[in-house]
XYZ file of C-alpha atoms in Angstrom:
551
model
C 0.000 0.000 0.000
C 1.563 3.295 -1.112
C 1.902 6.249 1.213
C 0.909 9.691 -0.063
C 4.230 11.380 0.476
C 2.852 14.555 -1.088
C 0.732 15.021 2.037
C 3.798 15.178 4.297
C 5.225 18.724 4.395
C 8.964 19.247 4.538
C 8.893 21.772 7.391
C 9.921 20.859 10.910
C 6.604 21.014 12.754
C 5.297 17.732 14.168
C 1.591 18.135 13.440
C -0.023 20.251 10.732
C -3.609 21.424 10.987
C -5.369 20.574 7.740
C -7.469 23.483 6.417
C -11.046 22.903 5.326
C -10.157 23.789 1.738
C -7.873 20.758 1.691
C -9.842 18.253 3.775
C -13.283 19.225 2.394
C -14.713 18.491 5.836
C -17.450 21.098 6.281
C -19.201 19.583 9.312
C -19.516 21.712 12.452
C -20.685 20.410 15.822
C -23.978 21.743 17.151
C -24.012 21.634 20.945
C -27.597 22.871 21.363
C -26.478 25.558 23.782
C -29.384 27.337 25.453
C -29.860 29.964 28.126
C -30.787 27.120 30.499
C -27.244 25.677 30.240
C -28.206 21.986 30.415
C -25.127 19.908 31.185
C -25.250 17.597 28.102
C -24.693 20.659 25.909
C -21.099 21.013 27.003
C -19.987 17.353 26.799
C -19.738 16.326 23.108
C -18.637 15.620 20.492
C -16.938 12.271 20.064
C -15.126 11.224 16.892
C -14.146 7.898 15.323
C -11.476 6.845 12.842
C -12.255 3.568 11.065
C -12.432 1.976 7.613
C -16.178 1.590 7.023
C -15.902 0.354 3.415
C -12.776 -1.850 3.707
C -10.815 -0.002 1.040
C -7.717 0.196 3.249
C -8.110 3.905 4.090
C -9.392 5.325 7.345
C -12.643 7.281 7.251
C -13.927 9.702 9.927
C -17.196 9.802 11.856
C -18.261 12.922 13.763
C -21.058 12.680 16.356
C -23.615 15.482 16.455
C -26.333 16.742 18.809
C -29.889 16.408 17.520
C -33.413 16.169 18.879
C -33.883 15.692 22.636
C -36.311 16.676 25.376
C -34.419 19.954 25.842
C -33.235 20.676 22.276
C -35.492 20.959 19.233
C -33.477 22.119 16.219
C -35.322 23.673 13.293
C -33.744 21.162 10.896
C -32.648 17.567 11.436
C -29.055 17.417 12.653
C -27.162 14.240 11.841
C -23.799 12.858 12.751
C -21.437 12.915 9.763
C -19.506 10.111 8.054
C -16.682 11.255 5.769
C -15.148 8.815 3.287
C -11.408 9.067 2.719
C -10.760 9.974 -0.936
C -7.130 8.786 -0.662
C -5.816 12.183 -1.776
C -6.050 14.121 1.486
C -9.695 15.073 1.057
C -12.914 13.522 2.382
C -16.482 13.250 1.078
C -19.614 13.404 3.234
C -21.434 10.093 2.693
C -23.725 10.233 5.726
C -27.062 10.025 3.921
C -25.794 7.582 1.314
C -24.531 5.345 4.125
C -27.859 5.519 5.943
C -26.629 6.978 9.247
C -29.870 8.868 9.742
C -30.581 8.563 13.477
C -31.755 11.834 15.002
C -30.442 11.852 18.568
C -28.553 14.103 20.938
C -25.340 12.219 20.273
C -22.333 11.870 22.534
C -19.829 9.303 21.281
C -19.095 6.393 18.970
C -17.822 2.870 19.563
C -16.672 0.945 16.499
C -16.434 -2.850 16.325
C -17.256 -5.837 14.125
C -19.725 -7.443 16.510
C -21.024 -10.025 13.996
C -17.609 -11.079 12.687
C -18.377 -10.458 9.006
C -15.244 -8.384 8.443
C -17.020 -5.007 8.348
C -17.024 -2.457 11.153
C -20.318 -1.710 12.902
C -21.197 1.532 14.714
C -22.714 2.199 18.122
C -23.692 5.820 18.778
C -24.259 6.876 22.378
C -26.463 9.779 23.338
C -28.715 11.535 25.792
C -32.064 9.732 26.028
C -31.253 7.031 23.496
C -28.349 5.276 21.784
C -28.289 3.562 18.392
C -26.653 0.444 16.937
C -25.890 0.284 13.210
C -24.925 -2.920 11.453
C -22.584 -2.515 8.496
C -24.311 -4.070 5.472
C -20.923 -4.535 3.711
C -22.109 -2.552 0.676
C -21.265 0.949 1.887
C -24.476 1.317 3.886
C -25.605 0.751 7.456
C -28.875 -0.553 8.879
C -30.192 0.419 12.317
C -30.708 -2.713 14.432
C -31.020 -1.246 17.937
C -34.364 -2.776 18.865
C -33.585 -6.179 17.353
C -30.190 -6.350 19.095
C -31.525 -6.173 22.645
C -29.144 -3.338 23.534
C -31.197 -0.790 25.441
C -28.909 1.491 27.404
C -31.030 3.766 29.602
C -30.699 7.477 30.249
C -27.549 9.355 29.345
C -24.850 7.204 27.720
C -21.360 8.579 27.128
C -18.392 6.405 26.121
C -18.703 2.756 25.092
C -16.263 -0.026 24.251
C -16.428 -3.276 22.296
C -14.403 -6.065 23.920
C -14.650 -9.810 24.590
C -15.145 -10.067 28.342
C -15.856 -13.820 28.493
C -13.413 -14.973 25.804
C -16.018 -16.632 23.593
C -14.555 -14.851 20.529
C -17.558 -12.505 20.215
C -17.367 -8.786 20.928
C -19.472 -7.652 23.866
C -20.420 -4.039 24.614
C -19.864 -1.953 27.741
C -21.821 1.311 27.844
C -20.922 4.102 30.258
C -23.891 5.730 31.944
C -23.538 9.226 33.294
C -25.565 10.837 36.076
C -29.353 10.906 36.269
C -30.015 14.187 34.481
C -33.732 13.525 33.936
C -34.677 16.489 36.130
C -33.106 18.819 33.525
C -31.707 20.826 36.382
C -29.760 23.980 35.593
C -27.674 25.882 38.123
C -26.624 29.313 39.257
C -23.193 30.161 40.586
C -23.249 28.127 43.780
C -23.620 24.627 42.293
C -21.861 25.160 38.986
C -18.419 24.360 37.591
C -15.881 26.813 38.952
C -17.672 27.753 42.188
C -18.972 31.160 43.111
C -18.501 34.010 40.676
C -16.937 37.132 42.078
C -18.691 40.203 40.726
C -21.286 38.235 38.749
C -24.948 37.944 39.753
C -25.743 34.779 41.691
C -28.828 34.337 39.517
C -26.776 33.796 36.334
C -27.511 30.354 34.904
C -24.525 28.113 34.354
C -23.642 24.447 33.838
C -24.235 22.371 36.933
C -21.369 20.689 38.709
C -22.196 16.956 38.280
C -22.137 16.418 42.046
C -25.726 17.685 42.166
C -27.006 14.724 40.092
C -27.559 11.152 41.361
C -25.070 8.522 40.079
C -25.970 5.715 37.687
C -24.707 2.212 36.957
C -23.091 1.420 33.616
C -24.254 -1.546 31.542
C -22.644 -4.637 30.031
C -24.217 -6.448 27.085
C -23.127 -10.001 26.242
C -22.979 -10.912 22.569
C -25.094 -14.062 22.174
C -24.506 -14.366 18.421
C -27.022 -13.949 15.612
C -27.104 -10.212 16.245
C -28.596 -10.561 19.739
C -27.285 -9.288 23.074
C -28.247 -9.912 26.696
C -27.920 -7.364 29.488
C -25.619 -9.111 31.991
C -24.922 -6.031 34.124
C -26.507 -7.541 37.220
C -25.077 -11.060 37.068
C -21.547 -9.809 36.370
C -21.577 -7.267 39.209
C -21.460 -4.131 37.041
C -24.894 -2.951 38.188
C -23.779 -2.749 41.812
C -21.380 0.173 41.202
C -23.071 3.552 40.878
C -20.883 6.138 39.187
C -20.898 9.005 36.724
C -19.024 7.406 33.878
C -17.322 9.409 31.144
C -14.396 7.417 29.730
C -13.572 3.692 29.635
C -10.713 1.512 28.422
C -10.491 -2.288 28.233
C -7.100 -3.825 29.000
C -5.505 -6.672 30.945
C -4.111 -5.195 34.155
C -2.972 -8.493 35.736
C -1.949 -10.538 32.667
C -4.494 -13.290 33.330
C -5.863 -13.240 29.782
C -9.165 -11.574 30.691
C -9.857 -7.955 29.792
C -10.513 -5.587 32.678
C -12.215 -2.173 32.566
C -11.001 1.175 33.886
C -13.879 3.659 34.079
C -13.433 7.361 34.791
C -16.174 8.922 36.914
C -16.985 12.588 37.452
C -17.169 13.778 41.092
C -17.290 10.197 42.430
C -14.729 7.397 42.570
C -13.243 5.933 39.408
C -13.954 2.234 38.973
C -11.508 -0.528 38.115
C -13.503 -3.601 37.181
C -11.229 -6.633 37.515
C -12.466 -9.439 35.267
C -12.682 -12.682 37.216
C -12.368 -15.351 34.522
C -15.185 -13.967 32.400
C -17.809 -14.754 35.024
C -17.981 -11.571 37.077
C -16.261 -8.236 37.617
C -14.869 -7.164 40.977
C -14.709 -3.408 41.485
C -11.267 -2.768 43.049
C -10.678 0.929 42.325
C -10.199 1.941 45.954
C -7.954 -0.999 46.852
C -5.988 -0.589 43.623
C -5.246 3.081 44.314
C -6.998 4.485 41.235
C -10.396 5.376 42.706
C -9.469 8.650 44.372
C -6.779 11.321 44.381
C -3.650 10.975 46.507
C -5.551 12.980 49.135
C -8.431 10.499 49.186
C -10.860 12.723 47.318
C -13.032 11.964 44.286
C -12.109 13.916 41.193
C -13.724 14.794 37.873
C -12.521 11.870 35.770
C -13.154 12.290 32.046
C -10.749 10.778 29.499
C -8.823 7.538 30.123
C -6.345 5.242 28.408
C -4.027 2.319 29.142
C -0.559 1.394 27.913
C 2.824 0.239 29.162
C 4.365 3.705 29.250
C 7.413 2.661 31.296
C 8.017 -0.571 29.359
C 8.034 -2.997 32.281
C 5.548 -5.355 30.648
C 2.515 -4.227 32.671
C -0.406 -2.050 31.626
C -0.413 1.385 33.223
C -3.486 3.647 33.389
C -4.163 7.312 32.724
C -7.061 9.562 33.693
C -7.655 13.237 32.920
C -9.532 15.460 35.357
C -10.816 19.005 35.680
C -8.613 22.003 36.601
C -6.913 22.132 40.026
C -7.018 18.335 40.292
C -4.113 17.402 37.954
C -4.162 14.367 35.698
C -2.870 10.975 36.847
C -0.625 8.419 35.216
C -0.853 5.244 37.275
C 2.127 2.883 37.353
C 1.074 -0.770 37.513
C 2.778 -2.421 40.511
C 2.053 -5.938 39.281
C -0.225 -6.951 42.155
C -3.487 -5.247 41.113
C -2.361 -2.012 42.750
C -1.142 1.203 41.141
C 0.978 4.190 42.163
C 0.265 7.691 40.895
C 3.373 8.756 38.966
C 1.977 12.076 37.728
C 4.618 14.127 39.523
C 7.542 11.798 38.832
C 6.616 11.446 35.162
C 6.248 15.186 34.561
C 2.501 15.117 33.873
C 1.263 16.959 36.985
C 2.478 20.538 36.562
C 1.535 21.111 32.896
C -2.003 19.803 33.498
C -2.773 21.491 36.819
C -4.934 24.292 35.384
C -6.437 22.278 32.534
C -9.518 20.097 32.090
C -8.810 16.989 30.018
C -11.154 14.989 27.783
C -9.948 13.033 24.758
C -6.460 11.544 25.047
C -4.331 8.741 23.701
C -1.090 6.909 24.340
C 0.512 6.612 20.891
C 3.984 6.547 19.376
C 3.886 9.677 17.239
C 7.575 9.502 16.230
C 7.850 5.705 15.855
C 10.788 5.373 18.225
C 9.075 2.442 19.935
C 7.982 4.226 23.141
C 4.417 5.451 23.638
C 3.890 9.194 23.829
C 0.739 11.016 24.926
C -1.629 13.598 23.469
C -4.323 15.428 25.446
C -7.369 17.420 24.287
C -8.458 20.011 26.833
C -11.155 22.600 27.502
C -13.121 23.610 30.562
C -16.748 22.377 30.803
C -18.110 25.814 31.747
C -18.053 28.715 29.301
C -18.325 31.103 32.275
C -15.199 29.851 34.011
C -13.059 32.766 32.788
C -15.048 34.965 35.197
C -14.648 32.590 38.142
C -11.150 31.225 38.537
C -7.913 33.058 37.921
C -5.682 31.322 35.391
C -8.428 28.984 34.134
C -10.042 29.520 30.737
C -12.898 27.911 28.816
C -10.757 27.265 25.748
C -7.488 25.509 26.454
C -4.446 24.269 24.511
C -3.781 20.734 23.323
C -0.770 19.069 24.964
C 1.765 16.647 23.495
C 4.159 14.679 25.723
C 7.185 12.784 24.447
C 8.206 9.598 26.243
C 11.891 9.812 27.086
C 12.097 6.080 27.793
C 13.113 6.532 31.429
C 9.712 7.010 33.025
C 9.680 10.697 32.102
C 7.120 12.370 29.864
C 8.332 15.719 28.491
C 5.907 18.408 27.324
C 6.925 19.159 23.712
C 3.801 21.124 22.793
C 5.709 24.338 22.058
C 7.645 22.705 19.227
C 4.896 20.384 17.946
C 3.198 22.823 15.562
C 1.164 26.010 15.629
C -2.048 24.145 16.477
C -0.639 23.561 19.963
C -0.335 27.317 20.502
C -4.073 27.884 20.059
C -6.949 27.230 22.448
C -10.057 25.149 21.927
C -13.155 23.764 23.635
C -11.814 20.309 22.761
C -13.647 17.105 23.698
C -13.337 13.781 21.823
C -10.019 12.724 20.282
C -9.193 9.833 17.971
C -5.828 8.686 16.628
C -5.324 7.002 13.263
C -3.211 6.993 10.139
C -5.307 8.958 7.644
C -2.764 9.004 4.812
C -1.208 5.550 5.289
C 2.307 6.894 5.762
C 2.790 4.900 8.973
C 2.688 7.930 11.267
C -0.474 8.378 13.365
C -2.614 11.436 12.750
C -5.145 12.990 15.127
C -8.760 14.171 14.870
C -10.248 16.310 17.649
C -13.916 17.135 18.201
C -14.636 20.732 19.261
C -17.727 21.522 21.324
C -19.880 23.827 19.235
C -17.233 24.208 16.539
C -15.417 22.736 13.557
C -13.194 19.703 14.226
C -9.416 19.650 14.021
C -7.710 17.294 11.561
C -3.994 17.070 12.331
C -1.540 15.370 10.012
C 1.648 13.970 11.489
C 4.535 15.355 9.443
C 6.741 12.312 10.116
C 9.781 14.553 10.110
C 11.991 12.130 12.039
C 11.557 9.361 9.427
C 11.897 6.403 11.771
C 11.034 2.974 10.415
C 7.882 1.067 11.297
C 5.760 -2.000 10.660
C 1.971 -1.671 10.503
C -0.297 -4.535 11.520
C -3.948 -5.227 10.856
C -4.803 -8.176 13.083
C -7.705 -10.504 12.293
C -8.667 -13.134 14.859
C -10.211 -16.467 13.869
C -10.470 -18.502 17.076
C -9.941 -15.280 19.053
C -12.269 -12.291 18.668
C -12.114 -10.789 15.186
C -10.695 -7.480 16.436
C -7.886 -9.279 18.331
C -8.624 -7.018 21.302
C -6.437 -8.251 24.149
C -3.682 -9.611 21.881
C -0.111 -9.314 23.182
C 2.225 -8.003 20.485
C 5.992 -8.301 20.898
C 8.663 -7.162 18.492
C 12.446 -6.884 18.378
C 14.571 -4.365 16.467
C 18.356 -4.102 16.893
C 17.976 -6.626 19.696
C 15.634 -4.438 21.762
C 12.381 -6.206 22.617
C 9.183 -4.219 23.138
C 5.603 -5.266 23.810
C 2.094 -3.885 23.572
C -1.397 -5.046 24.530
C -4.081 -4.284 21.975
C -6.555 -2.387 24.122
C -10.200 -1.526 23.486
C -11.713 1.926 23.761
C -9.818 4.649 25.561
C -9.927 8.437 25.120
C -13.337 10.097 25.571
C -16.449 9.358 23.469
C -14.149 8.245 20.643
C -12.750 5.274 18.680
C -9.334 4.852 17.096
C -7.817 3.306 13.979
C -7.707 -0.413 14.927
C -4.342 -1.022 13.261
C -1.142 -1.223 15.292
C 2.017 0.632 14.258
C 5.246 -0.830 15.677
C 7.945 1.832 15.897
C 11.478 0.667 15.052
C 13.473 3.875 15.401
C 16.468 3.880 13.054
C 16.708 0.075 12.931
C 17.085 -1.106 9.353
C 15.068 -4.258 9.939
C 12.737 -5.877 12.421
C 14.261 -8.993 13.998
C 10.896 -10.613 14.642
C 7.259 -9.923 15.501
C 5.210 -12.199 17.745
C 1.438 -12.198 18.243
C -0.080 -13.997 21.215
C -3.749 -14.113 20.302
C -6.372 -13.629 23.039
C -8.258 -16.462 24.695
C -9.830 -18.813 23.839
C -7.058 -19.205 21.246
C -3.790 -18.227 22.994
C -2.023 -19.248 19.797
C 1.394 -17.663 19.211
C 2.288 -16.625 15.668
C 5.864 -15.484 15.035
C 7.185 -13.725 11.935
C 10.631 -12.791 10.636
C 11.794 -10.974 7.536
C 8.845 -8.580 7.526
C 8.896 -5.692 5.087
C 9.369 -2.275 6.636
C 7.232 0.834 6.308
C 4.056 -0.818 5.080
C 0.867 -2.271 6.501
C 0.443 -6.034 6.736
C -2.724 -8.014 7.432
C -2.066 -10.931 9.766
C -4.790 -13.542 10.136
C -4.589 -15.781 13.175
C -3.130 -19.153 12.217
C -2.907 -18.272 8.513
C -0.065 -15.757 8.417
C 0.235 -12.660 6.254
C -2.413 -11.992 3.647
């Protein structure tokens, strides 16, 4: 597969913001903002990067806000699917594809739940959520009612993953607070506290602490397009939270995918998967439920990766201003230690509010870096708290390989010098040059499409993994690779970020190594097969099918 080298500028910036004239992406998020300042208005949008038509190029889905009990737009507002034209531009194919659901959308979870080789779409929203089955002909068909998935209330992030290792993708849906009262707030109970010099009667967005918590939901894939709500029998229903972000990963290397759920104003949850039969909520005991001072925070975006390369999955959660973000080092015994200060994350994030985020290797040196999308929830916060603003900068951290994350935002491109009301963030290779690009959803604004300039020119190997005995997405697979004798590893996680879904392909960074010694895939249960490859071609994408090799 050829890379479009013409899309990679020769200047030294790391990421280049793509102008609308080039991308042809005209969509703008509608947040439904009203004088009542209902909290759902300030949360979206999510974004997704995925290949809906299997042409080998990543397309983009933007989630919009439509009809709800508190928002009645004059015209129908739809989410937008943009097909990649393979020349740097995109075409809106929303109506042609049949993505016509009118809902107050939040996020998107992408996964091939029926194993037919085409990616399906689950849209979360306020009041209702929608499941679309990919018809494999460039169109989608809504199958929500027939599927048995009926997430109540206000759904935010969702993740497809195989919790019971039966090779079928199940669905976890985050439920936020009970906002059915449509409560709006003045200064006292709003984000940012009391306003000095502003009338107490001014309506603002409520601090989520004023709303009752809700339980998230888990739906087991029974095959034949049907799902069963197993939230109660698996223990999920017993944990009441205010869920925003979720990531599926294996924290204890037992071969079962666990869930880390960020909650706003209440404890974060870490659902430890006990052999696919039940989940034990261990957030408090694990050290990830509360801040280092024992207080609940405003958890929003999350992700998981082995940032310090010790073979264990570490966790990350972004919070609101004054709380700092946390990078949790995995101690190997189902406990974690907050390394935000030691890693260099704490100080740069202290006055920011984080949403979409992703561990990713933007320079292909083999170590995972980190990007953060930020913006305060309350558009009145500039009047309330000194040093805190509604629009905030993106942040990019480079992994130094010694447990340190260095803020390189100032040299990463002009887009990092601007401020945005950023929310969802997805990472994916839009131009197939082997360097991950970034798409950011802006609340009430046009999205950001950021191309990675690939200026360092490190080598890489791209993998599209297809499970046969394991789940088709290979979520939970352990990938190991060696270059110049240095062995690295990665777990293929599910979900992560905030309201968003990422390019499912894996890019293995090789640095300046002229060849990859070997690549090894340990497929998830029930397979646990190990496939090992040598002599792989560099700087191209390869499709690896479990047990069958390279296609």
